Amino acid sequence: MKYVIGTRGSKLALVQTNWVKQKLEKAYPLDTFEIAVIKTKGDRIQDIALDKMKDKGLFVKEIEQQLLDKRIDFAIHSLKDMPSEIPEGLCFCHAWECEDARDALILREATSFEKLKKNACIGTGSKRRAFQLQKLRPDIQCVGIRGNVDTRLQKMEIEQLDGIIMAAAGFSRLGLQDRISYIFSPEEMVPACGQGILAIECRKKDSALISKINALSDKKAMLRWEMERGFLKAMEGSCHVPIGAYLEDKNDHISFHCVYGNEDGTNLKQLHLEGSHQEKQGLLKQAVHNMKEHGKVYLVGGGPGRSDLLTLKGKALLEKADCILYDRLLENDMLLFAKEDCELIYVGKQAGNHAMKQEEINELLVKKAHQYACVVRLKGGDPYVFGRGGEEALYLKKQGIAFEVVPGVSSALAGLAYAGIPITHRGVAGGFHVVSAHDKKDALADIDFLSIAKSKDTCVFMMGLSKLNEIVDRLLACGKDAFTPIAVISHATWTSQKTVYGTLKDIKEKLIMTPLDSPALIVVGNVVSLHEELSFVEKQMLYGCRILYPRPHTTSSMTYKLKEKGAAVTELSTGQIHYFTKRLSALDYKNYNVLVCTSKHSAWALFQSLKENKQDIRALGNMKIYCVGSATAKIFEEHLIQVEVPEVFCADALSLFLKQKLKKEDSVLFLSGNMYSEHLYSVLLQGSALHHVIVYENEVCSVDEDICIKDYDMLVFTCSSAVKACAKLLKQEEVPVIISIGEATTKTLKEAGITNIYTAPYSTFDGCIEKIEEVWRKQKDVL
């Protein structure tokens, strides 16, 4: 019988296939075997990392297709290259004797792993290898490298890499054992699942051929196959995540090593279990369970949407979270509590537009709990008040995921308070009803309107703006007094909050005259009439003032202060701050007696560098420190360091100030951003020595041109870079009032052709707010 064996064309693939061919020829001398070389997609594409390629089975698809087409009879693969699922109609034969499963380090010059130089550059195309290596030696830099054994050895020489990591099995089969400098133990580096094992793939129907191949199988190799591939399948592993498993059969017992992590390697978990042969399935289940059960989901109530009404525990969890799944009924600045590398996923729902179905959200929570240690499901209001929190909790429980519920302030309470309506009041309403206005089919909910009509209690209808007419009609039909007070509150507690007050008799007409947007609350009851005395939102100094605030980084204290005064603030990102703290690592601060910082960012970079280098304020010695503004000074004061600041907070004022302070013998260290005052720089040159370090860069980017600035009452600029980023916006017609933080920013605005400018009396956020209040007061007087 003649059999055709399919294989890739690399030297290693051919060596492996010839080894199988020779074994079969010896065992079955009456049969003939020949080899067919097949080129795969993985062989053709060498310039893209495996984890960047979406296809599964990059090295096997074309071979499997020829097998299905009966152009070959069976195929030889490296088991570690095989996807966890194979095409219908194909199967694997039993494993034969396997090679060394461990990973090997091949060095270009160094003689051992221990002698590998600091910050060495090692080539590998595997996330599993790279992340485990960096866990052993954090200083090592890993570089992506693809290709067969010869290609990688050549790349190591050409690219002057210090070494490469490859499977020891490949070097052994090619007779290149002498090139191996170091072999990692399974405790140091867990191999890929099935590494060193050959996979022989056949058609399921070819039972005679399968029997011949299985007769040459190896018991220990089959045990490894079962456990390692079992782990890979259970963890749904791929080349996109670091995953590996290795079983050692020690005759009297087995030892199982496994590793699993997320895509960027920040959550890499390694496990080692031991037991008897009879306990192998239990060990596999334990390994999968331990690897998956490392995350906890927190169902956090975000309250009515304002970040300052979030609970303390909710805020702490947002700061700690590795992943946040959030709803739409929340202010965006609430997400700014999240750490920089937190994964943010929007799963919000609104009528006719669901970002994700509830079933998909449930599954995603489980998936992220397997991936991260702390997952937050951030929900509007309270998780259990007309939300799907209960469903999510039950699903997590069913899937064995630990969870915790963090209550939030319901908008049914907070929204009314912000509209000047107490939900209960002695002598007016002794209780309240809170009902959802619509059902699952988005029709009016099955509400007991008769009981509500007869009751003196306050009734709050949630999510009911589109059902208002029906609600009013049903209440009147059930006998509710037509002059019963009613209020409709849109965007309750937000700075964009609007409220329409009326009675059941006239509320429809009032809403036609003053349309509102959802989300909205409907409040029915005599407590509504108390709003005239208890309303406070409308009385805030900046209530109704719409402010566009372009700025290059995260939410500032000024935004918070403006919102506290009732302004509706829209922040507009104009860029990003990039820090270069490593530039300070080599400095010896004893060489300087004067330190000058131009902004809070340069101060932050200084203290971050000290932290990174395990230093503290003692490193700064007895330097005199000068800086611009109270915000910069505050950072130093938080570290118990006193600084000197000019009365006027700007670079020119600091220049004048330092002219009087600096002496010719002073050695000055000047820390700034990439945009700094040339005048200040020239003043600092009057010392005996000047060392200037740019410790951060303000990367400016153009803003969205579709923003209509006439929709705002004011634009606030606190730096010149923000003005430049908004150059196209400022060319629109009907540019509103511009508030500038200081003369430098005002100068940039004038250069852009803007004339309607009000400059703050002093160059601080408080100075800006003072000017905003003054201008807004005048605008309201005109209106």
C-alpha angles and dihedrals in degrees: 000000000000120000128188116212118206121212144150117267102240119119091247094048091051093048090051093047093047089051089055091044093053092048091052094045090053093047096042109030093169092062127074126217130195132180127237116195115217125188115222132201089252089058093048097049110058102152099067124075114244093239090055093057115087098205120097120219095027092169099041114037098089091044092050091049091055088049091053089046089052092237087126130027101217139351137224119218139163102256092222089064094055122103116237089249125049129197121282111267095033130094142176123250121223116288122259129215108309136216129236106305097203129107120250132210117219112195128200099208112347116092098216144009090253092055094048106126123250115273090015117177114235125185122223136144092207126093088200092059095040096052094044091048091051089050088057094041114016091186094063117103116217121211125195113248131173136185141072124305096276093045093052092047089052092047090052090058098039096046092040093235115174091228149325134232121225139154112285088218093067094052091046093052090048092049092244098125091127090065091063112101099180138003117212117227117231088251090059099039124009109217125233116277107275095005111166093020123111118223115214109197124197141166111271092232094058093086095156093056092044090054091052093051095043091054088070095050126130122229096214092048090051091052090052091047093051096049101038097043089043089058092047092051095045091051092045088232127190140161088272092073131043107255133155142155136186131182121202115200105209094178095239094046143356130245119207122199123185140168131193135169147154125276097270095042095239091123105042116161125191125191137186121193131176133195147128125296089254090058096055096110091046090051091050092050091046092050093051092044094050093046094049100038100071102098134080126199121217117200098208124191108222092197121223091331106271112120091219091058092056114113119254091244091049091052092048091052093049088054091049099040122117090195133017125196106194141187130228099245093079134092111253093232089068087074090057088078086071119100118253097258096044114126110236119202123183113216099160126150133209133163109300094353118080115171088202136001117249092246089055091049090052092052092045091054090055092046093051091046087059089049102041138038096222122033122176123201100199111202133180116256113344120343092234100042108093091320131109093251093117092053091049092049092050092049091050090049091051091051093049095247118147113237141174131196120224109194121227134203107269116232086226086075105026095041093056092047091054089052091053094255121128107210089219130022130177111260093008108059125000096185145004144226122217115193137170110243097213138042133222091283091051092249123128108291122248096263126171094237092169092062091045092049091053095044127088090208121112114259122206119194111201123207090003110127093112089048097049097109092049092047092051092046093049093048092050091046089054092054104265111157110261090223093058108130117249133180132193113204119196120199090357115215093004121117086247091058116142127180132194116198125197145114132279086260099056108019094098093057092044091054090051088055093044110027117201133203128230141283090071139156124218116209122191123186146074092279087075090073090065091070092089090067101029103042112115107159094072090049094059114116096244099032109148095014110133111206129187110203116189111195137158102234145018129327113301134212088254091064090052093049093048092051090049087059091052102261121144102229125193113192118211119200111226098173146315139271116238117193126212101195094154089069088073096049096091096045121115102207091198088077091069133061097184129054122190122191121185100194146007088262093062089047091050091050090052095054093040089055091050089052093048090052093045093246132130139201091293087076089067091062116187099332120152107234126209126180146164117257141351094275091062092043090051092061091055092044090054085060090049093253121134118217137183119243128183116240092245112058105225139096093252091054090050089050091054090043093052093047086068095040107042122088128204092247094053119118107211131204109198118195117189147139125264089271111059140151113275088200091057090047091054091050091052090054090071090079123086092258137009126197112187119194122183101213099175141022128216103216106203121206131181115258129231107290091203092073109111106218094191086073087072131072094213144012117211122204121188099173140026093240090063090053091053092048090053095048094119093045091054090057091066119108120259097028106192127226113306121216115200126196095215151341096282092055091043090054091053090049092052090049086056089056098256117144105165092084131144114192121209114248089236129018101254137095089256089053090053092049091049090054092045090054092048094050094043091050089055092047092052091049089054091049 
